[in-house]
CSV table of C-alpha atoms in Angstrom, one decimal:
chain,number,residue,atom,x,y,z
J,1,MET,CA,-33.2,-37.6,-38.9
J,2,THR,CA,-32.5,-39.8,-35.9
J,3,GLY,CA,-32.7,-43.6,-35.8
J,4,VAL,CA,-31.7,-44.1,-39.3
J,5,ALA,CA,-28.6,-45.9,-38.4
J,6,ALA,CA,-30.6,-48.5,-36.4
J,7,SER,CA,-33.4,-48.8,-39.0
J,8,ASP,CA,-34.3,-52.2,-40.4
J,9,GLY,CA,-37.3,-50.8,-42.2
J,10,PRO,CA,-38.0,-50.7,-46.0
J,11,ASP,CA,-35.5,-47.8,-46.5
J,12,ALA,CA,-32.6,-49.5,-44.8
J,13,SER,CA,-31.1,-50.5,-48.1
J,14,ALA,CA,-31.1,-46.9,-49.4
J,15,ARG,CA,-27.5,-46.3,-48.3
J,16,PRO,CA,-26.6,-42.7,-48.0
J,17,ASN,CA,-23.0,-43.0,-49.2
J,18,GLY,CA,-23.9,-45.3,-52.1
J,19,THR,CA,-21.4,-48.0,-51.2
J,20,PRO,CA,-22.6,-51.6,-51.9
J,21,ARG,CA,-23.6,-53.5,-48.7
J,22,ARG,CA,-21.2,-56.2,-47.8
J,23,ARG,CA,-22.6,-59.7,-47.3
J,24,GLY,CA,-23.0,-61.1,-43.8
J,25,ARG,CA,-22.8,-57.7,-42.1
J,26,PRO,CA,-26.0,-56.1,-40.9
J,27,PRO,CA,-26.6,-52.4,-41.7
J,28,ARG,CA,-26.7,-51.5,-38.1
J,29,THR,CA,-23.1,-52.5,-37.6
J,30,GLU,CA,-21.9,-50.8,-40.7
J,31,SER,CA,-23.8,-47.6,-40.0
J,32,ALA,CA,-22.5,-47.6,-36.5
J,33,GLY,CA,-19.0,-47.9,-38.0
J,34,THR,CA,-19.5,-44.9,-40.2
J,35,ARG,CA,-21.1,-43.0,-37.4
J,36,ASP,CA,-18.1,-43.8,-35.1
J,37,ARG,CA,-15.7,-42.7,-37.8
J,38,ILE,CA,-17.5,-39.4,-38.2
J,39,LEU,CA,-17.5,-38.9,-34.4
J,40,ALA,CA,-13.8,-39.7,-34.2
J,41,ALA,CA,-13.1,-37.2,-37.0
J,42,ALA,CA,-15.3,-34.7,-35.3
J,43,ARG,CA,-13.3,-35.1,-32.0
J,44,GLU,CA,-10.1,-34.7,-33.9
J,45,GLU,CA,-11.3,-31.6,-35.8
J,46,PHE,CA,-12.8,-29.9,-32.7
J,47,SER,CA,-9.7,-30.7,-30.7
J,48,GLU,CA,-7.3,-29.2,-33.3
J,49,ARG,CA,-9.3,-26.2,-34.4
J,50,GLY,CA,-11.9,-25.5,-31.6
J,51,TYR,CA,-15.6,-25.2,-32.1
J,52,GLU,CA,-15.7,-22.0,-34.2
J,53,LYS,CA,-13.1,-22.9,-36.8
J,54,THR,CA,-14.4,-26.5,-37.3
J,55,SER,CA,-16.8,-27.1,-40.1
J,56,VAL,CA,-19.1,-30.0,-40.9
J,57,ARG,CA,-17.3,-30.1,-44.3
J,58,GLY,CA,-13.9,-30.4,-42.6
J,59,ILE,CA,-15.2,-33.2,-40.4
J,60,ALA,CA,-16.7,-35.0,-43.4
J,61,LYS,CA,-13.5,-34.7,-45.4
J,62,SER,CA,-11.4,-36.0,-42.5
J,63,ALA,CA,-13.8,-39.0,-42.1
J,64,GLY,CA,-13.8,-39.7,-45.8
J,65,VAL,CA,-17.5,-39.2,-46.2
J,66,ASP,CA,-19.8,-36.6,-47.8
J,67,SER,CA,-21.0,-33.6,-45.7
J,68,ALA,CA,-24.6,-34.7,-46.2
J,69,LEU,CA,-23.8,-37.9,-44.3
J,70,VAL,CA,-22.6,-35.9,-41.3
J,71,HIS,CA,-25.8,-33.9,-41.3
J,72,HIS,CA,-27.8,-37.1,-41.9
J,73,TYR,CA,-26.4,-38.8,-38.7
J,74,PHE,CA,-26.0,-35.7,-36.4
J,75,GLY,CA,-27.8,-32.6,-37.7
J,76,THR,CA,-26.1,-29.2,-37.2
J,77,LYS,CA,-22.5,-28.5,-36.2
J,78,GLU,CA,-23.6,-27.8,-32.7
J,79,GLN,CA,-25.2,-31.3,-32.6
J,80,VAL,CA,-22.1,-32.9,-33.9
J,81,PHE,CA,-20.2,-31.1,-31.2
J,82,GLU,CA,-22.6,-32.2,-28.5
J,83,ALA,CA,-22.4,-35.8,-29.7
J,84,ALA,CA,-18.6,-35.7,-29.9
J,85,VAL,CA,-18.4,-34.2,-26.4
J,86,GLU,CA,-20.8,-36.8,-25.0
J,87,VAL,CA,-18.8,-39.6,-26.4
J,88,ALA,CA,-15.6,-38.0,-25.1
J,89,PHE,CA,-17.3,-37.5,-21.8
J,90,ALA,CA,-18.6,-41.1,-21.5
J,91,PRO,CA,-15.5,-42.3,-19.6
J,92,ALA,CA,-15.8,-39.4,-17.2
J,93,LEU,CA,-19.5,-40.3,-16.5
J,94,LYS,CA,-18.5,-43.9,-16.0
J,95,ALA,CA,-15.6,-42.9,-13.8
J,96,ARG,CA,-18.0,-40.5,-12.0
J,97,ASP,CA,-19.9,-43.5,-10.7
J,98,THR,CA,-16.6,-44.9,-9.3
J,99,VAL,CA,-16.0,-41.6,-7.6
J,100,LEU,CA,-19.5,-41.7,-6.1
J,101,ASP,CA,-19.2,-45.4,-5.0
J,102,GLY,CA,-16.4,-45.5,-2.5
J,103,PRO,CA,-16.0,-44.2,1.1
J,104,LEU,CA,-16.6,-40.5,1.5
J,105,ASP,CA,-13.2,-39.9,3.2
J,106,GLU,CA,-11.4,-41.0,0.0
J,107,VAL,CA,-13.6,-39.1,-2.4
J,108,GLY,CA,-10.9,-36.5,-2.9
J,109,GLU,CA,-8.4,-39.0,-4.1
J,110,ARG,CA,-10.9,-40.8,-6.3
J,111,MET,CA,-11.9,-37.5,-8.0
J,112,THR,CA,-8.3,-36.4,-8.4
J,113,ARG,CA,-7.3,-39.8,-10.0
J,114,MET,CA,-10.4,-39.7,-12.2
J,115,ILE,CA,-9.6,-36.2,-13.7
J,116,LEU,CA,-5.9,-36.9,-14.0
J,117,GLY,CA,-6.6,-40.3,-15.6
J,118,LEU,CA,-8.8,-38.7,-18.3
J,119,TRP,CA,-6.1,-36.1,-19.1
J,120,GLU,CA,-3.2,-38.6,-19.0
J,121,ASN,CA,-4.9,-40.9,-21.5
J,122,PRO,CA,-4.3,-39.5,-25.0
J,123,VAL,CA,-7.7,-40.9,-26.2
J,124,THR,CA,-9.6,-38.8,-23.7
J,125,ARG,CA,-7.2,-35.9,-23.6
J,126,ALA,CA,-7.9,-34.8,-27.2
J,127,PRO,CA,-11.6,-34.3,-26.7
J,128,LEU,CA,-11.0,-32.6,-23.3
J,129,LEU,CA,-8.7,-30.2,-25.0
J,130,ALA,CA,-11.4,-29.6,-27.6
J,131,ILE,CA,-14.0,-28.9,-24.9
J,132,VAL,CA,-11.7,-26.5,-23.1
J,133,ARG,CA,-10.5,-24.7,-26.2
J,134,SER,CA,-14.1,-24.4,-27.5
J,135,ALA,CA,-15.7,-23.4,-24.2
J,136,VAL,CA,-13.3,-20.5,-23.5
J,137,ASN,CA,-14.0,-19.1,-27.0
J,138,ASN,CA,-17.6,-19.8,-27.8
J,139,GLU,CA,-20.8,-19.4,-25.8
J,140,THR,CA,-22.5,-22.4,-27.5
J,141,ALA,CA,-19.6,-24.6,-26.5
J,142,ALA,CA,-19.5,-23.1,-23.0
J,143,GLY,CA,-23.1,-24.0,-22.6
J,144,VAL,CA,-22.3,-27.6,-23.5
J,145,PHE,CA,-19.5,-27.6,-21.0
J,146,ARG,CA,-21.7,-26.1,-18.3
J,147,ARG,CA,-24.5,-28.6,-18.9
J,148,LEU,CA,-22.2,-31.7,-19.0
J,149,ILE,CA,-19.6,-30.9,-16.4
J,150,ALA,CA,-21.7,-28.8,-14.0
J,151,SER,CA,-25.0,-30.8,-14.1
J,152,GLN,CA,-23.9,-34.3,-14.9
J,153,LEU,CA,-20.6,-34.4,-13.0
J,154,LEU,CA,-20.4,-31.8,-10.2
J,155,ARG,CA,-24.0,-31.8,-9.1
J,156,ARG,CA,-23.9,-35.6,-8.8
J,157,ILE,CA,-20.8,-35.4,-6.7
J,158,ALA,CA,-22.4,-32.6,-4.7
J,159,GLY,CA,-25.5,-34.7,-4.2
J,160,GLN,CA,-23.4,-37.3,-2.3
J,161,LEU,CA,-22.0,-34.8,0.1
J,162,ASP,CA,-25.4,-33.9,1.6
J,163,LEU,CA,-24.3,-30.4,2.7
J,164,PRO,CA,-26.0,-27.1,2.1
J,165,ASP,CA,-22.9,-25.6,0.3
J,166,ALA,CA,-22.2,-28.9,-1.5
J,167,GLU,CA,-22.3,-27.4,-5.0
J,168,LEU,CA,-19.8,-24.6,-4.2
J,169,ARG,CA,-17.6,-27.2,-2.5
J,170,ALA,CA,-17.6,-29.4,-5.6
J,171,GLU,CA,-16.8,-26.5,-7.9
J,172,LEU,CA,-13.9,-25.3,-5.7
J,173,ALA,CA,-12.6,-28.9,-5.8
J,174,ALA,CA,-13.1,-29.1,-9.5
J,175,ALA,CA,-11.3,-25.7,-9.9
J,176,GLN,CA,-8.2,-27.1,-8.4
J,177,LEU,CA,-8.2,-29.9,-11.0
J,178,VAL,CA,-9.3,-27.7,-13.9
J,179,GLY,CA,-6.4,-25.3,-13.0
J,180,ILE,CA,-3.9,-28.2,-13.0
J,181,ALA,CA,-5.2,-29.4,-16.3
J,182,MET,CA,-4.8,-25.9,-17.7
J,183,ILE,CA,-1.2,-25.4,-16.5
J,184,ARG,CA,0.0,-29.0,-17.1
J,185,TYR,CA,-1.8,-30.1,-20.3
J,186,VAL,CA,-3.0,-26.9,-22.0
J,187,ILE,CA,-0.3,-24.2,-21.4
J,188,LYS,CA,2.3,-26.7,-20.4
J,189,VAL,CA,4.2,-24.8,-17.7
J,190,GLU,CA,7.2,-26.6,-16.1
J,191,PRO,CA,7.8,-28.2,-13.7
J,192,LEU,CA,4.1,-29.1,-13.4
J,193,ALA,CA,3.9,-30.2,-17.0
J,194,SER,CA,6.4,-33.0,-16.4
J,195,ALA,CA,5.6,-33.8,-12.8
J,196,ASP,CA,4.9,-37.5,-11.9
J,197,PRO,CA,1.1,-38.0,-11.8
J,198,GLU,CA,1.4,-39.8,-8.4
J,199,GLU,CA,3.2,-36.8,-7.0
J,200,ILE,CA,0.3,-34.6,-8.1
J,201,VAL,CA,-2.2,-37.0,-6.6
J,202,ARG,CA,-0.2,-37.0,-3.3
J,203,ARG,CA,-0.2,-33.2,-3.1
J,204,VAL,CA,-3.7,-32.5,-4.5
J,205,ALA,CA,-6.0,-35.2,-3.3
J,206,PRO,CA,-6.0,-33.8,0.3
J,207,VAL,CA,-6.9,-30.4,-1.1
J,208,VAL,CA,-9.8,-31.8,-3.1
J,209,GLN,CA,-10.9,-33.8,-0.1
J,210,GLY,CA,-10.7,-30.7,2.1
J,211,HIS,CA,-12.9,-28.7,-0.3
J,212,LEU,CA,-15.5,-31.5,-0.4
J,213,THR,CA,-15.8,-32.5,3.2
J,214,ARG,CA,-13.8,-30.3,5.7
J,215,PRO,CA,-16.3,-28.7,8.1
U,1,MET,CA,11.2,1.4,-35.1
U,2,THR,CA,11.4,1.9,-31.4
U,3,GLY,CA,11.9,5.1,-29.5
U,4,VAL,CA,10.1,7.2,-32.1
U,5,ALA,CA,7.3,8.1,-29.8
U,6,ALA,CA,9.8,9.6,-27.3
U,7,SER,CA,12.0,11.3,-29.9
U,8,ASP,CA,12.6,15.0,-29.6
U,9,GLY,CA,15.1,14.9,-32.5
U,10,PRO,CA,14.8,16.7,-35.8
U,11,ASP,CA,12.2,14.3,-37.1
U,12,ALA,CA,9.8,14.7,-34.2
U,13,SER,CA,7.7,17.0,-36.2
U,14,ALA,CA,7.1,14.4,-39.0
U,15,ARG,CA,3.8,13.3,-37.5
U,16,PRO,CA,2.8,9.8,-38.7
U,17,ASN,CA,-1.0,10.5,-38.6
U,18,GLY,CA,-0.6,13.9,-40.2
U,19,THR,CA,-2.6,15.9,-37.6
U,20,PRO,CA,-1.3,19.4,-36.7
U,21,ARG,CA,0.7,19.6,-33.5
U,22,ARG,CA,-1.1,21.4,-30.8
U,23,ARG,CA,0.6,24.3,-29.0
U,24,GLY,CA,1.9,23.8,-25.5
U,25,ARG,CA,1.8,20.0,-25.7
U,26,PRO,CA,5.1,18.2,-26.2
U,27,PRO,CA,5.1,15.4,-28.9
U,28,ARG,CA,6.0,12.8,-26.3
U,29,THR,CA,2.6,13.3,-24.5
U,30,GLU,CA,0.6,13.2,-27.7
U,31,SER,CA,2.5,10.2,-29.1
U,32,ALA,CA,2.0,8.4,-25.8
U,33,GLY,CA,-1.7,9.2,-26.0
U,34,THR,CA,-1.9,7.6,-29.5
U,35,ARG,CA,0.1,4.6,-28.4
U,36,ASP,CA,-2.1,4.1,-25.3
U,37,ARG,CA,-5.2,4.4,-27.5
U,38,ILE,CA,-3.8,1.7,-29.8
U,39,LEU,CA,-2.9,-0.5,-26.8
U,40,ALA,CA,-6.4,-0.1,-25.4
U,41,ALA,CA,-7.9,-1.1,-28.7
U,42,ALA,CA,-5.5,-4.0,-28.9
U,43,ARG,CA,-6.6,-5.3,-25.5
U,44,GLU,CA,-10.2,-5.0,-26.5
U,45,GLU,CA,-9.7,-6.8,-29.8
U,46,PHE,CA,-7.6,-9.6,-28.4
U,47,SER,CA,-10.1,-10.0,-25.5
U,48,GLU,CA,-13.1,-10.2,-27.8
U,49,ARG,CA,-11.6,-12.3,-30.6
U,50,GLY,CA,-8.5,-14.0,-29.2
U,51,TYR,CA,-5.1,-13.9,-30.7
U,52,GLU,CA,-5.7,-15.7,-34.0
U,53,LYS,CA,-8.8,-13.8,-35.1
U,54,THR,CA,-7.4,-10.4,-34.2
U,55,SER,CA,-5.7,-8.4,-37.0
U,56,VAL,CA,-3.5,-5.3,-36.9
U,57,ARG,CA,-6.0,-3.8,-39.3
U,58,GLY,CA,-8.9,-4.4,-36.8
U,59,ILE,CA,-6.9,-2.9,-34.0
U,60,ALA,CA,-6.1,0.2,-36.1
U,61,LYS,CA,-9.7,0.6,-37.1
U,62,SER,CA,-10.9,0.3,-33.5
U,63,ALA,CA,-8.3,2.9,-32.4
U,64,GLY,CA,-9.2,5.2,-35.3
U,65,VAL,CA,-5.7,5.2,-36.8
U,66,ASP,CA,-4.0,3.8,-39.9
U,67,SER,CA,-2.6,0.2,-39.7
U,68,ALA,CA,0.9,1.7,-40.5
U,69,LEU,CA,0.8,3.5,-37.2
U,70,VAL,CA,0.2,0.3,-35.3
U,71,HIS,CA,3.2,-1.3,-37.0
U,72,HIS,CA,5.2,1.9,-36.5
U,73,TYR,CA,4.7,1.8,-32.7
U,74,PHE,CA,4.7,-1.9,-32.1
U,75,GLY,CA,5.9,-4.0,-35.1
U,76,THR,CA,4.1,-7.3,-35.8
U,77,LYS,CA,0.8,-8.6,-34.4
U,78,GLU,CA,2.7,-10.8,-31.9
U,79,GLN,CA,4.6,-7.7,-30.7
U,80,VAL,CA,1.3,-5.8,-30.3
U,81,PHE,CA,0.0,-8.8,-28.3
U,82,GLU,CA,3.0,-8.9,-26.1
U,83,ALA,CA,2.7,-5.1,-25.4
U,84,ALA,CA,-1.0,-5.4,-24.7
U,85,VAL,CA,-0.4,-8.3,-22.3
U,86,GLU,CA,2.5,-6.6,-20.6
U,87,VAL,CA,0.3,-3.5,-20.0
U,88,ALA,CA,-2.5,-5.7,-18.8
U,89,PHE,CA,-0.1,-7.6,-16.6
U,90,ALA,CA,1.5,-4.5,-15.1
U,91,PRO,CA,-1.1,-4.4,-12.2
U,92,ALA,CA,-0.3,-8.1,-11.5
U,93,LEU,CA,3.4,-7.4,-11.4
U,94,LYS,CA,2.8,-4.5,-9.1
U,95,ALA,CA,0.5,-6.6,-6.9
U,96,ARG,CA,3.1,-9.4,-7.0
U,97,ASP,CA,5.5,-7.2,-5.0
U,98,THR,CA,2.7,-6.8,-2.4
U,99,VAL,CA,2.3,-10.6,-2.3
U,100,LEU,CA,6.1,-10.9,-1.8
U,101,ASP,CA,6.3,-8.2,0.8
U,102,GLY,CA,4.2,-9.4,3.8
U,103,PRO,CA,4.6,-12.2,6.3
U,104,LEU,CA,5.1,-15.7,4.8
U,105,ASP,CA,2.2,-17.2,6.8
U,106,GLU,CA,-0.3,-14.9,5.0
U,107,VAL,CA,1.1,-15.3,1.5
U,108,GLY,CA,-1.8,-17.6,0.5
U,109,GLU,CA,-4.3,-14.9,1.4
U,110,ARG,CA,-2.4,-12.2,-0.4
U,111,MET,CA,-2.0,-14.3,-3.5
U,112,THR,CA,-5.7,-15.2,-3.5
U,113,ARG,CA,-6.7,-11.6,-3.1
U,114,MET,CA,-4.4,-10.4,-5.8
U,115,ILE,CA,-5.7,-12.9,-8.4
U,116,LEU,CA,-9.3,-12.4,-7.5
U,117,GLY,CA,-8.8,-8.6,-7.4
U,118,LEU,CA,-7.4,-8.7,-11.0
U,119,TRP,CA,-10.4,-10.7,-12.2
U,120,GLU,CA,-13.0,-8.7,-10.3
U,121,ASN,CA,-11.9,-5.5,-11.8
U,122,PRO,CA,-13.4,-5.1,-15.3
U,123,VAL,CA,-10.3,-3.1,-16.5
U,124,THR,CA,-7.9,-6.0,-15.8
U,125,ARG,CA,-10.5,-8.8,-16.4
U,126,ALA,CA,-10.7,-8.1,-20.2
U,127,PRO,CA,-7.0,-8.5,-20.9
U,128,LEU,CA,-6.9,-11.6,-18.6
U,129,LEU,CA,-9.7,-13.1,-20.7
U,130,ALA,CA,-7.7,-12.2,-23.8
U,131,ILE,CA,-4.6,-14.0,-22.4
U,132,VAL,CA,-6.6,-17.1,-21.4
U,133,ARG,CA,-8.5,-17.3,-24.7
U,134,SER,CA,-5.5,-16.8,-26.8
U,135,ALA,CA,-3.2,-19.1,-24.8
U,136,VAL,CA,-5.4,-22.1,-25.0
U,137,ASN,CA,-5.8,-21.7,-28.8
U,138,ASN,CA,-2.4,-20.5,-30.0
U,139,GLU,CA,1.1,-21.6,-29.3
U,140,THR,CA,2.6,-18.1,-29.7
U,141,ALA,CA,0.1,-16.7,-27.2
U,142,ALA,CA,0.8,-19.7,-24.9
U,143,GLY,CA,4.5,-18.8,-25.0
U,144,VAL,CA,3.7,-15.2,-23.9
U,145,PHE,CA,1.6,-16.6,-21.1
U,146,ARG,CA,4.3,-19.0,-20.0
U,147,ARG,CA,7.0,-16.3,-20.1
U,148,LEU,CA,5.0,-13.7,-18.2
U,149,ILE,CA,3.0,-15.8,-15.7
U,150,ALA,CA,5.5,-18.5,-15.1
U,151,SER,CA,8.7,-16.6,-15.1
U,152,GLN,CA,7.7,-13.2,-13.8
U,153,LEU,CA,5.0,-14.1,-11.4
U,154,LEU,CA,5.3,-17.7,-10.2
U,155,ARG,CA,9.1,-18.0,-10.1
U,156,ARG,CA,9.3,-14.8,-8.1
U,157,ILE,CA,6.8,-16.1,-5.6
U,158,ALA,CA,8.6,-19.5,-5.5
U,159,GLY,CA,11.9,-17.6,-4.9
U,160,GLN,CA,10.5,-16.3,-1.7
U,161,LEU,CA,9.6,-19.8,-0.4
U,162,ASP,CA,13.2,-21.0,-0.3
U,163,LEU,CA,12.2,-24.7,-0.7
U,164,PRO,CA,13.5,-27.2,-3.2
U,165,ASP,CA,10.0,-27.9,-4.6
U,166,ALA,CA,9.0,-24.2,-4.5
U,167,GLU,CA,8.2,-23.9,-8.2
U,168,LEU,CA,5.8,-26.9,-8.2
U,169,ARG,CA,4.2,-25.5,-5.0
U,170,ALA,CA,3.7,-22.1,-6.6
U,171,GLU,CA,2.1,-23.8,-9.7
U,172,LEU,CA,-0.3,-25.9,-7.7
U,173,ALA,CA,-1.3,-22.8,-5.7
U,174,ALA,CA,-1.7,-20.9,-9.0
U,175,ALA,CA,-3.7,-23.9,-10.4
U,176,GLN,CA,-6.3,-23.5,-7.7
U,177,LEU,CA,-6.7,-19.8,-8.6
U,178,VAL,CA,-6.6,-20.4,-12.4
U,179,GLY,CA,-9.3,-23.0,-12.1
U,180,ILE,CA,-11.5,-20.6,-10.1
U,181,ALA,CA,-11.0,-18.0,-12.7
U,182,MET,CA,-12.0,-20.5,-15.4
U,183,ILE,CA,-15.1,-21.7,-13.7
U,184,ARG,CA,-16.2,-18.3,-12.3
U,185,TYR,CA,-15.2,-15.8,-14.9
U,186,VAL,CA,-14.7,-17.7,-18.2
U,187,ILE,CA,-17.3,-20.6,-18.2
U,188,LYS,CA,-19.5,-18.9,-15.5
U,189,VAL,CA,-20.7,-22.0,-13.7
U,190,GLU,CA,-23.1,-21.4,-10.8
U,191,PRO,CA,-23.0,-21.1,-7.8
U,192,LEU,CA,-19.2,-20.2,-8.0
U,193,ALA,CA,-19.9,-17.5,-10.7
U,194,SER,CA,-22.0,-15.5,-8.3
U,195,ALA,CA,-20.3,-16.3,-5.0
U,196,ASP,CA,-19.2,-13.5,-2.7
U,197,PRO,CA,-15.4,-12.9,-3.3
U,198,GLU,CA,-14.8,-12.8,0.4
U,199,GLU,CA,-16.4,-16.2,0.8
U,200,ILE,CA,-14.0,-17.5,-1.9
U,201,VAL,CA,-11.0,-15.9,-0.1
U,202,ARG,CA,-12.1,-17.5,3.1
U,203,ARG,CA,-12.3,-21.0,1.5
U,204,VAL,CA,-9.4,-20.8,-0.9
U,205,ALA,CA,-6.7,-18.8,0.9
U,206,PRO,CA,-5.9,-21.7,3.3
U,207,VAL,CA,-5.5,-24.0,0.3
U,208,VAL,CA,-3.2,-21.7,-1.5
U,209,GLN,CA,-1.2,-21.2,1.7
U,210,GLY,CA,-1.0,-25.0,2.2
U,211,HIS,CA,0.4,-25.5,-1.3
U,212,LEU,CA,3.0,-22.8,-0.7
U,213,THR,CA,4.2,-23.5,2.8
U,214,ARG,CA,2.8,-26.8,4.3
U,215,PRO,CA,5.7,-29.3,5.0
């Protein structure tokens, strides 16, 4: 099933949604456009309904395509979810490298700014909400969360610390930020829900730094 | 609808589930037993399914009573949820007074032990899971969470601090503990999921204390 979007082989003209190919636009670009539209719809649906209540059919309807096309590009619902989460998570993984790059005595502030930045931006907030909502309710989604957040984010940060308890440190630091996200963006408890992000960084970055590097 | 369970008036013998009254046992005790059984079933159902997917009918079935009896004692599904959460939250409110009672320079450790204690105990963990699962997915449940946790727990702790930013401090402290609960008990990311609770207290109590009282 994979690779069809990028195919230039003899079947490239057998367009799954039956629309006529426009002139001067290669199939790769148009397929990528459709794929992106499905992914955007998937992010929206998973965000609003959570993993369990989202259906491939609902995603297809929201993207204005046939369900078969969703299956064609992504496979099962779980695979659409993984793809949506991975796209949503791309800015975090990019930002992760920024977190890893600077001096170690400012890693707490960089990690705090990265996480708050992802939640403050509506484009990345929606899929994060989707991940959180889905992960607390569904074991499949929790597995995706564990794999992406734990392995790709926390373990990489822990690797930079070069301490025997680095993973526990990274998780306690992450816990502070996950809890803030829960109270501020998910449950929306005041006054934290309306607090100035810079005020939060000022109060929280030293805590995150302490978890990561304090002896 | 309220007060029937405690009634000793002329209608006290009109038993809603039609079972014969046993000798030597006042109706108040037996009604309380049925009410408690329904509440326990409600906690279980809300915990397993979350607010949205739980039905009064499912609670009634699990408690071995008729749906009408659930409505009779509690009213709507939202009211059953509130009652279940309040019962689940009773140990927290009792523990809250312990948190408030001791010296202020140990409030961080007391708060940390209280929250970890509630999550370590399977009896209180199930309803906490129910609250978290429901609150992230449903605005009604989030409202119950805000009212109970924010108003009854955090604001009371904040009141003891006697600082202008006490509520924000209490929420940032709570955020550290909420995040640990999410990572350890809900998503179950290792190594935090299997860490010794005393090790967590040792690392986290100073952070909670810092949020609450550091200048």
